[in-house]
PDB file of C-alpha atoms and ligand atoms in Angstrom:
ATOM      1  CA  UNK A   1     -57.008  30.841 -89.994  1.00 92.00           C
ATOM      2  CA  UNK A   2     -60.044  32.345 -88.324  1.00 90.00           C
ATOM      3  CA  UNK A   3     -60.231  34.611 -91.183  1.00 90.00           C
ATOM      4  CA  UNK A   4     -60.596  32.186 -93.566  1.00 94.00           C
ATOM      5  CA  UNK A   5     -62.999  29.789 -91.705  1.00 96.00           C
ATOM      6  CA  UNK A   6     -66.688  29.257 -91.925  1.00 96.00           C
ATOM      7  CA  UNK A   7     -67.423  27.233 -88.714  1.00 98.00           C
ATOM      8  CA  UNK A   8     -65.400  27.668 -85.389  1.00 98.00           C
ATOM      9  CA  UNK A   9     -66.310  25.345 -82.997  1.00 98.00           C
ATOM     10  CA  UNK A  10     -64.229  26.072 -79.487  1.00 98.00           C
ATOM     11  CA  UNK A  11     -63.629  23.557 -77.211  1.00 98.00           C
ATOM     12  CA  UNK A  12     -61.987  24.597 -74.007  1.00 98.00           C
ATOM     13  CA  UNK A  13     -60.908  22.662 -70.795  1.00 96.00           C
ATOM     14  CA  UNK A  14     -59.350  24.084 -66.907  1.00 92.00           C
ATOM     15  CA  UNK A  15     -56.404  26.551 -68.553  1.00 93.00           C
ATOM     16  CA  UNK A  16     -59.212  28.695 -69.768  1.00 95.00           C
ATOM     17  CA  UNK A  17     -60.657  29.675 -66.540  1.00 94.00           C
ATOM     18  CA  UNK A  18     -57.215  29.524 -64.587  1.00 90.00           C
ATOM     19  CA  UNK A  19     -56.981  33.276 -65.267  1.00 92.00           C
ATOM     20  CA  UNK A  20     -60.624  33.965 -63.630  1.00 92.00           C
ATOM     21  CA  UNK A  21     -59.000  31.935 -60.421  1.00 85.00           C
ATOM     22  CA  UNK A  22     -60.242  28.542 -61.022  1.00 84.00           C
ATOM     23  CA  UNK A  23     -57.984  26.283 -59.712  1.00 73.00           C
ATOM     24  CA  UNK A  24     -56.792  23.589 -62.883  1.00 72.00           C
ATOM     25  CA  UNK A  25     -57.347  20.575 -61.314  1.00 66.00           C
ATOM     26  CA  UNK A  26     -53.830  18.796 -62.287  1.00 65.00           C
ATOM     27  CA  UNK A  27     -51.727  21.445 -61.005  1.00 67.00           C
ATOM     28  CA  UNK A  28     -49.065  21.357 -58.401  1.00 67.00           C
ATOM     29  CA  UNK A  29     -50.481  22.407 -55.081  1.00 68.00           C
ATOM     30  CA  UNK A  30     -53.798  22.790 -56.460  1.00 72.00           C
ATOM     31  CA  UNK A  31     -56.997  22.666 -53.652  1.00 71.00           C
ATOM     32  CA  UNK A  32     -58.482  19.645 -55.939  1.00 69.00           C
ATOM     33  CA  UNK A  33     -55.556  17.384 -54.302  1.00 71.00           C
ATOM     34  CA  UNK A  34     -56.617  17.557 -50.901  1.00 72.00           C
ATOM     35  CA  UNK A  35     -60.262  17.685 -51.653  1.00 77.00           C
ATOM     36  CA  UNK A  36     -60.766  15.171 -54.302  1.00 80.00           C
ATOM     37  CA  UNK A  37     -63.813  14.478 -55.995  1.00 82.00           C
ATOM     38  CA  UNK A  38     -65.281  11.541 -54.799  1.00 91.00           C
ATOM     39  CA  UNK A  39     -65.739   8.494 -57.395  1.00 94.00           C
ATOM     40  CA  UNK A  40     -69.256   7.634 -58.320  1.00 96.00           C
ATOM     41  CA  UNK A  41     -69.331   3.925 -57.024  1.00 97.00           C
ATOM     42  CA  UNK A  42     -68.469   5.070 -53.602  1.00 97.00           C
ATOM     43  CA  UNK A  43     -70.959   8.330 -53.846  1.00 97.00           C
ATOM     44  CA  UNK A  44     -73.931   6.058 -54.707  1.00 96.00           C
ATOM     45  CA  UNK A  45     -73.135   3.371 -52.195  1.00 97.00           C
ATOM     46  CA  UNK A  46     -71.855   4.851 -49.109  1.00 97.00           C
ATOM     47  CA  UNK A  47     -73.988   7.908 -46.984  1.00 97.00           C
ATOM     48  CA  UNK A  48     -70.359   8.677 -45.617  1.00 97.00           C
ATOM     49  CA  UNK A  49     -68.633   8.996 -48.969  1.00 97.00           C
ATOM     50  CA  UNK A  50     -71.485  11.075 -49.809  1.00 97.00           C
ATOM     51  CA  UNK A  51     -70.846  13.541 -46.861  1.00 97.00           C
ATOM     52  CA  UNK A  52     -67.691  13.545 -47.585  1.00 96.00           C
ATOM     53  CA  UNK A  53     -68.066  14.335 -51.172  1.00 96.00           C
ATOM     54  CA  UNK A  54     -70.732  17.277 -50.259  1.00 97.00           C
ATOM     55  CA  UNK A  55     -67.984  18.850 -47.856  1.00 96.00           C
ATOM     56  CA  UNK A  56     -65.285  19.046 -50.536  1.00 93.00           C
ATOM     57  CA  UNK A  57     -67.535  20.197 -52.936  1.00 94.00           C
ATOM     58  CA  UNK A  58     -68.598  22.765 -50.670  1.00 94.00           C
ATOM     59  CA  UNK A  59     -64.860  23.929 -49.567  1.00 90.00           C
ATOM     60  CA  UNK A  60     -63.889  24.147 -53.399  1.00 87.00           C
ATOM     61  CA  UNK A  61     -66.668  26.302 -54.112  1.00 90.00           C
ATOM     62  CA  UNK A  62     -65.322  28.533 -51.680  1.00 89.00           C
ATOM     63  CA  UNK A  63     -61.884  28.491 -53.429  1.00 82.00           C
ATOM     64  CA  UNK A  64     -63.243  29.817 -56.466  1.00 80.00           C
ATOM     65  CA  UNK A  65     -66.389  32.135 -55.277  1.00 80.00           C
ATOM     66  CA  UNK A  66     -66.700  35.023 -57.152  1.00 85.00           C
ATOM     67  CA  UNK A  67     -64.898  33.967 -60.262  1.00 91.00           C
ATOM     68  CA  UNK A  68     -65.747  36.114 -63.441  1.00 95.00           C
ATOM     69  CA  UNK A  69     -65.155  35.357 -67.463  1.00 96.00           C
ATOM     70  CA  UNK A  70     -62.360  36.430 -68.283  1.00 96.00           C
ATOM     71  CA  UNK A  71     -60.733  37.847 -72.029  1.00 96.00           C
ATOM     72  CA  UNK A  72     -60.368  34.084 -73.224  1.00 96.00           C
ATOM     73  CA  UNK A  73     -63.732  33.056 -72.490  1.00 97.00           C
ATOM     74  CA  UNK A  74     -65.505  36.809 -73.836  1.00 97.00           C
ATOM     75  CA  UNK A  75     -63.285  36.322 -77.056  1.00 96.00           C
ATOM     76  CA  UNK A  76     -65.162  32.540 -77.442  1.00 97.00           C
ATOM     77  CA  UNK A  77     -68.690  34.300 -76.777  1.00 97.00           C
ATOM     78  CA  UNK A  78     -68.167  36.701 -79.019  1.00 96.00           C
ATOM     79  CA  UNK A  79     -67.131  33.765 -82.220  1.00 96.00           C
ATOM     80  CA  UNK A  80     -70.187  33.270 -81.081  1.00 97.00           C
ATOM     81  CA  UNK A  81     -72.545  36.469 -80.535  1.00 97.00           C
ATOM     82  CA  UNK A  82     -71.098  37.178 -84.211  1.00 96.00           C
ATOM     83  CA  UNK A  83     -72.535  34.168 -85.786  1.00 96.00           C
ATOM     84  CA  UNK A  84     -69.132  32.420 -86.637  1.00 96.00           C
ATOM     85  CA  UNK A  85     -69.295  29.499 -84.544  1.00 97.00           C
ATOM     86  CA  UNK A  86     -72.461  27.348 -83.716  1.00 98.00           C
ATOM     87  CA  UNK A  87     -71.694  26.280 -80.378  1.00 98.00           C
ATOM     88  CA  UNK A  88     -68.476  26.038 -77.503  1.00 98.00           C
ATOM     89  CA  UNK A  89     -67.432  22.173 -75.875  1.00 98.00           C
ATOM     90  CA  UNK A  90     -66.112  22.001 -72.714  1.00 98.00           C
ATOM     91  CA  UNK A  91     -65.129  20.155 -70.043  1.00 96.00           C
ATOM     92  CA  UNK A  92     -65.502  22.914 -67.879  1.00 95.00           C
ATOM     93  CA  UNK A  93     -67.894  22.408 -64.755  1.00 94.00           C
ATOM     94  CA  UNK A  94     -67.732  26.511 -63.734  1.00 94.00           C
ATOM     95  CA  UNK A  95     -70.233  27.948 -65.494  1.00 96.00           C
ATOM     96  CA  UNK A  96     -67.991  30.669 -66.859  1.00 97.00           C
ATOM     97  CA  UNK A  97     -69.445  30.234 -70.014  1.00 98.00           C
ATOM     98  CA  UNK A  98     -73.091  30.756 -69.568  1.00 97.00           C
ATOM     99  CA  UNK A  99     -71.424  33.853 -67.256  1.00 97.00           C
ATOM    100  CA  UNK A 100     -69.610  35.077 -70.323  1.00 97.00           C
ATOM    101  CA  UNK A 101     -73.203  35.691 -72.169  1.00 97.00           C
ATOM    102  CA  UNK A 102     -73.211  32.169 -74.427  1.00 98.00           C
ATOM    103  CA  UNK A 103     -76.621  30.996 -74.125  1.00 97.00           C
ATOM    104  CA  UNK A 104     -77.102  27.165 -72.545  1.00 95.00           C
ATOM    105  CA  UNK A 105     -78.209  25.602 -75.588  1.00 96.00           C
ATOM    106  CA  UNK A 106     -74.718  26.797 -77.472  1.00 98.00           C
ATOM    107  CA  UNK A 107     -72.877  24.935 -74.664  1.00 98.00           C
ATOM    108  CA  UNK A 108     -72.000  21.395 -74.689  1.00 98.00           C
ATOM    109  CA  UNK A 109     -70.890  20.449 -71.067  1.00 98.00           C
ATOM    110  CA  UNK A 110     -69.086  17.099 -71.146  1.00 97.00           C
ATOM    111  CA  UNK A 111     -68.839  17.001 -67.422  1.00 95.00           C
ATOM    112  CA  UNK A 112     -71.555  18.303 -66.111  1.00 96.00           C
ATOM    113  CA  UNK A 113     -71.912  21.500 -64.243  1.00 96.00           C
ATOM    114  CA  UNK A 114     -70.559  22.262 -60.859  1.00 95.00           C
ATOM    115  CA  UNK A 115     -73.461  25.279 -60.007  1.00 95.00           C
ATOM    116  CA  UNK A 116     -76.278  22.942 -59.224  1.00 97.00           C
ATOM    117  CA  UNK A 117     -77.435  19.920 -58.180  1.00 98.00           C
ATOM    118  CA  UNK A 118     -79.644  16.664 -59.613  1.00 97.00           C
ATOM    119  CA  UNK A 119     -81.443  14.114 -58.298  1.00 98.00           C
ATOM    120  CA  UNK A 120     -79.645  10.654 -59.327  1.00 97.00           C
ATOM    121  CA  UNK A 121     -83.369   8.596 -59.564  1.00 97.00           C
ATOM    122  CA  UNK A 122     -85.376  11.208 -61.313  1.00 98.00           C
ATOM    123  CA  UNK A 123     -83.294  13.962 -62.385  1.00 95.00           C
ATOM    124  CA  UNK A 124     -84.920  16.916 -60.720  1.00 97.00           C
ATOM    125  CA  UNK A 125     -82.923  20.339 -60.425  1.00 97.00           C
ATOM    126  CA  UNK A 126     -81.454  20.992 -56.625  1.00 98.00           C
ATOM    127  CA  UNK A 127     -80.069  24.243 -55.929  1.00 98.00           C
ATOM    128  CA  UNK A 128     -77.214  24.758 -53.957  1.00 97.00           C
ATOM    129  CA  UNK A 129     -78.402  27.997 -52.304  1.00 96.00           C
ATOM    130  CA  UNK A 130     -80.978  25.807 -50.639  1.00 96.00           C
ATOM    131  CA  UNK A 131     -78.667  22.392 -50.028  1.00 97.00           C
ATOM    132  CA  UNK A 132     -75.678  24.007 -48.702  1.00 97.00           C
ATOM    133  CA  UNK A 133     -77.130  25.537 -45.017  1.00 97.00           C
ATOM    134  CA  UNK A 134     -79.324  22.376 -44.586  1.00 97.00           C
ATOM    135  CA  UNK A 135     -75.938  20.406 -44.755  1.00 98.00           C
ATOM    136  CA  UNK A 136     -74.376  22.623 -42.765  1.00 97.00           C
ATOM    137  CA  UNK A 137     -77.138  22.776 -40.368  1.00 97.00           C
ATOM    138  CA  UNK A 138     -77.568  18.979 -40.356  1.00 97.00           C
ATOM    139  CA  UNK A 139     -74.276  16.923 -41.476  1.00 95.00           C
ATOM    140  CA  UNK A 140     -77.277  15.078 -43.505  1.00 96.00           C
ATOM    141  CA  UNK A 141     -76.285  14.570 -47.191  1.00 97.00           C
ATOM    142  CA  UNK A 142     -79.109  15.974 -49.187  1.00 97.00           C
ATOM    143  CA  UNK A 143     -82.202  13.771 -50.683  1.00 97.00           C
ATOM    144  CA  UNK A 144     -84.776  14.019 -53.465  1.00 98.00           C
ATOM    145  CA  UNK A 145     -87.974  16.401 -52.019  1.00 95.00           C
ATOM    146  CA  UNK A 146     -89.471  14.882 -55.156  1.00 97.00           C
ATOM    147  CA  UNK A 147     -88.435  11.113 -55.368  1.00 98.00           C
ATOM    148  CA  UNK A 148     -86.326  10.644 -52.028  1.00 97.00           C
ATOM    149  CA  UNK A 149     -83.625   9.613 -54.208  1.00 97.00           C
ATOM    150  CA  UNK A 150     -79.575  10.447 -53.974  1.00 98.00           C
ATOM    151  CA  UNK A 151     -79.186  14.158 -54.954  1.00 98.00           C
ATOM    152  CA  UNK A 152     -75.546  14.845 -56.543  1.00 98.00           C
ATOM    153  CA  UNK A 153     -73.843  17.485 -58.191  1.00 97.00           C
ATOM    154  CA  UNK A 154     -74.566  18.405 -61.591  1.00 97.00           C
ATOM    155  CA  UNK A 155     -70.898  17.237 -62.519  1.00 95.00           C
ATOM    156  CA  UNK A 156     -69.713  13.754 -64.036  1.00 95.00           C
ATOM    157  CA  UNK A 157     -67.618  11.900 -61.784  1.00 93.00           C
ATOM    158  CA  UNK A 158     -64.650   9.536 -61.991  1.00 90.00           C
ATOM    159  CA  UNK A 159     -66.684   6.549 -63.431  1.00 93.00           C
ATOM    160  CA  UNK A 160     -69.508   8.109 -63.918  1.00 94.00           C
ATOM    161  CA  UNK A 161     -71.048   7.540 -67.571  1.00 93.00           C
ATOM    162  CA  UNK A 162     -71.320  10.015 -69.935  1.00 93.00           C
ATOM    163  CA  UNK A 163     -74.104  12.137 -70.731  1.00 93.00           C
ATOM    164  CA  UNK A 164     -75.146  10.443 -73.974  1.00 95.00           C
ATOM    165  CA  UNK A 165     -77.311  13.445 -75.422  1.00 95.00           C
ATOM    166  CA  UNK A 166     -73.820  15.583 -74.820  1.00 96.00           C
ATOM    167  CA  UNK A 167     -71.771  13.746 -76.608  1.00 97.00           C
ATOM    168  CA  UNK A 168     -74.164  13.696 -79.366  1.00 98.00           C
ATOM    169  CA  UNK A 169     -74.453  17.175 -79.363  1.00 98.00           C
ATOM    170  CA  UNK A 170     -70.474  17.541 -79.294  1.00 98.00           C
ATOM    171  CA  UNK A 171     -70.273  15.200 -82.194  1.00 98.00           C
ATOM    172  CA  UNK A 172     -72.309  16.820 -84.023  1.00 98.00           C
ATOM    173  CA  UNK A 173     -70.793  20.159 -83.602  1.00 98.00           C
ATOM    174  CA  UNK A 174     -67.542  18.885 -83.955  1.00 98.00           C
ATOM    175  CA  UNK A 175     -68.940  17.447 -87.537  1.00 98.00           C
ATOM    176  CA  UNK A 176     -69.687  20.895 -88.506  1.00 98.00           C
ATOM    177  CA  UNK A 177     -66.455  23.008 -87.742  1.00 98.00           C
ATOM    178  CA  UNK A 178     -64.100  23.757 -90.399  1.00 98.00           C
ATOM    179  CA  UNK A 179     -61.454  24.652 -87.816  1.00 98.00           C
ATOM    180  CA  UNK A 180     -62.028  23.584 -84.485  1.00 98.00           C
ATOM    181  CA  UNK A 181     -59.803  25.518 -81.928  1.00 98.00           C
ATOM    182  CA  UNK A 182     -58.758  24.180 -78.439  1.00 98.00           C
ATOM    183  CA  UNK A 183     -57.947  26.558 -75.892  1.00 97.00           C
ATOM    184  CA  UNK A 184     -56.569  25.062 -72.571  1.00 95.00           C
ATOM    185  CA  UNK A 185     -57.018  21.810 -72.288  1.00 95.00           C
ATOM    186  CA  UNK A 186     -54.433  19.369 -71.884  1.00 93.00           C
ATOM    187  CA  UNK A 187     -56.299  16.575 -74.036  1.00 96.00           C
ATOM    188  CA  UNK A 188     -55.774  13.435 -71.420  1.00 93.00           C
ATOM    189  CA  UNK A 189     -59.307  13.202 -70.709  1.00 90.00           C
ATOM    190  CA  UNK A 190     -61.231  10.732 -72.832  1.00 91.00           C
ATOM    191  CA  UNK A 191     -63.477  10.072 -74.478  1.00 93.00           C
ATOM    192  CA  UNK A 192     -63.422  13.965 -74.121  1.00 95.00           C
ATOM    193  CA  UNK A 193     -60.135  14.218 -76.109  1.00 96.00           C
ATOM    194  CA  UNK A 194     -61.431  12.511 -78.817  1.00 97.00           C
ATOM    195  CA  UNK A 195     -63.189  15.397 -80.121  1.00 98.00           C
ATOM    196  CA  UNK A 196     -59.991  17.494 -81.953  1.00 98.00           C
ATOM    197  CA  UNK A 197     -59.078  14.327 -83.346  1.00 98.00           C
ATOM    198  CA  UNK A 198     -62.437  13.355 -84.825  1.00 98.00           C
ATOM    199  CA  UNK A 199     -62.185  17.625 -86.403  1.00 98.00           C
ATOM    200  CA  UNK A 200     -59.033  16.949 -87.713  1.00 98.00           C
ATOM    201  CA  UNK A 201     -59.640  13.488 -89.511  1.00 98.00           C
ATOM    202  CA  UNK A 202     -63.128  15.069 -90.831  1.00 98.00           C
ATOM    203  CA  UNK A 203     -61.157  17.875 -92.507  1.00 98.00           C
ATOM    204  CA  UNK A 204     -61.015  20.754 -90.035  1.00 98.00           C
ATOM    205  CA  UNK A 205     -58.073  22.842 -89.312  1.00 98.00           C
ATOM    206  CA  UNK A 206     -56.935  21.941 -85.683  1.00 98.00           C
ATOM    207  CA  UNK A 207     -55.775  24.573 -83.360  1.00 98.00           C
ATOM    208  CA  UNK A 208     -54.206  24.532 -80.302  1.00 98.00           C
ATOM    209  CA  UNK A 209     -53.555  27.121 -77.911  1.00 97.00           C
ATOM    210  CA  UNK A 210     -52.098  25.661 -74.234  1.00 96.00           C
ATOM    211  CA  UNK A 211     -49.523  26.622 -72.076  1.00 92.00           C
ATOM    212  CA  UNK A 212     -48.221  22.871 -71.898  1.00 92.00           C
ATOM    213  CA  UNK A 213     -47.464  20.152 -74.597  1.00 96.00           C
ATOM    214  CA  UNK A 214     -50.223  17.846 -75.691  1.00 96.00           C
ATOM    215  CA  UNK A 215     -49.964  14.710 -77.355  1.00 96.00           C
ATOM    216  CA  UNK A 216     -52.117  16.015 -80.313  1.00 98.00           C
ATOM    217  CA  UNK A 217     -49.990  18.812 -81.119  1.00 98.00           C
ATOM    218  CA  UNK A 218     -48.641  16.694 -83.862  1.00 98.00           C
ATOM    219  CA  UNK A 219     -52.061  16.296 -85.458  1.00 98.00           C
ATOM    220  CA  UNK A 220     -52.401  20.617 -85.033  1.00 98.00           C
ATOM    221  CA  UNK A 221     -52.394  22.643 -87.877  1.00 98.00           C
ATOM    222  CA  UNK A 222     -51.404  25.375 -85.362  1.00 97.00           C
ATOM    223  CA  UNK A 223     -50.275  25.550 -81.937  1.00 98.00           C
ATOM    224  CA  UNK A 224     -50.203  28.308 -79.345  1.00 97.00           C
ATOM    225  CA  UNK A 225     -47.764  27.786 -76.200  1.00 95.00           C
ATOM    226  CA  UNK A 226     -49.360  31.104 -74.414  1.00 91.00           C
ATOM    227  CA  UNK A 227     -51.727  32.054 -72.045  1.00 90.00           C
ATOM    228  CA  UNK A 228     -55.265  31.748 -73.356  1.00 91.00           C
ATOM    229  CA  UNK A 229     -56.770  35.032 -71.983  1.00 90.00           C
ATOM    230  CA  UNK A 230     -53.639  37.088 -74.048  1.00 91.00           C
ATOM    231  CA  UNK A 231     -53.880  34.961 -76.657  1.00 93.00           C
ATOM    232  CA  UNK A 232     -57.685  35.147 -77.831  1.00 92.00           C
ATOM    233  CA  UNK A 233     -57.691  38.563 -76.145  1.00 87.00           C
ATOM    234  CA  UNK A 234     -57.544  40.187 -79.606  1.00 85.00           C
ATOM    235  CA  UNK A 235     -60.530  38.433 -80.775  1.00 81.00           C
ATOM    236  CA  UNK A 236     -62.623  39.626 -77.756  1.00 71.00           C
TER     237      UNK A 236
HETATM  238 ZN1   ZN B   1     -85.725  12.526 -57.373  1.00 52.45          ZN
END
């Protein structure tokens, strides 16, 4: 199937980077349970929640510091590097990607990105390097040096919108694939999982490789039960 197509377009959710050590948020005993992202309402409206939030953040980062690419995501970058696919989706927020060599503007983040910081008024870039010992040092969550506004992870939150110029770009790409190939993602995230579906009804081949069951395997042209890093491995 990869043979025969003209336009791959990945998209790729939390099995991906499980093999790099990134904890997959929905699994048994994973960190995310007892640190929790914080929901958006309560982020913007309470200085506590925000603490709060900025602690857990901080203590997952930890869980996952040092996590590399690994085969699945170097076989995606090089669909890529090869000119065979215009662009990767994800709902990744790990920055594995970008670390696997795709450049930014190939990437469509649907959530955000967990590696940096924005202001929630103006939008300015925070850096983490630079937040992280000042909350430490302070217990103060941080603020805009620009605006004064509510600085927040670069990551969409539980009731957070969506980033409208990202899920242009994902339609868009998802327009152009003749086969559009998930690769560890459980598809219960919407409107996130709409993607595959809106391939698939547009004419693409739909593959999809995940360890678990997903309710659009019936829709697949192909599915993969296997580990992703062994099973794009050849492609890498
Ligand atoms: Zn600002």
């Amino acid at each position: 199937m990869l043979d025969c197509a003209s336009v791959i377009v990945g998209f790729t959710g939390a099995g991906i980077s499980t093999e790099s050590g990134v904890p997959d948020f929905r699994s048994p005993g994973s960190p995310w349970m007892v640190n929790k992202p914080i929901p958006f309402d309560a982020f913007v409206r309470s200085r506590a929640a925000r603490i709060e939030a900025w602690r857990r953040k901080f203590t997952m980062d930890d869980h996952f510091a040092g996590a590399g690419p690994n085969r699945g995501h170097r076989a995606l970058a090089r669909l890529i590097a090869d000119g065979r696919s215009p662009g990767l989706i994800t709902q990744n927020i790990d920055n594995l990607h970008q670390a696997s060599g795709i450049p930014d503007d190939r990437i469509v983040e649907l959530h955000g990105n967990g590696t940096y910081a924005t202001c929630l008024t103006c939008g300015w870039r925070h850096e983490l390097a630079a937040i992280r010992p000042a909350f430490e040092a302070s217990g103060e969550p941080p603020s805009c040096i620009m605006c004064g506004g509510v600085v927040k992870s670069a990551t969409i939150s539980f009731g957070q919108a969506m980033p409208q110029a990202q899920m242009l770009r994902a339609h868009d790409l998802t327009m152009r694939a003749d086969l559009f190939l998930v690769a560890g993602s459980s598809l219960v995230v919407f409107p996130a999982a709409t993607f595959p579906v809106i391939a698939k009804r547009n004419g693409a081949k739909l593959v999809i490789i995940n360890r678990e069951p997903t309710e659009q395997d019936v829709i697949a042209d192909l599915v993969v039960r296997a580990e992703i890093g062994a099973a794009l491995a050849p492609l890498a």
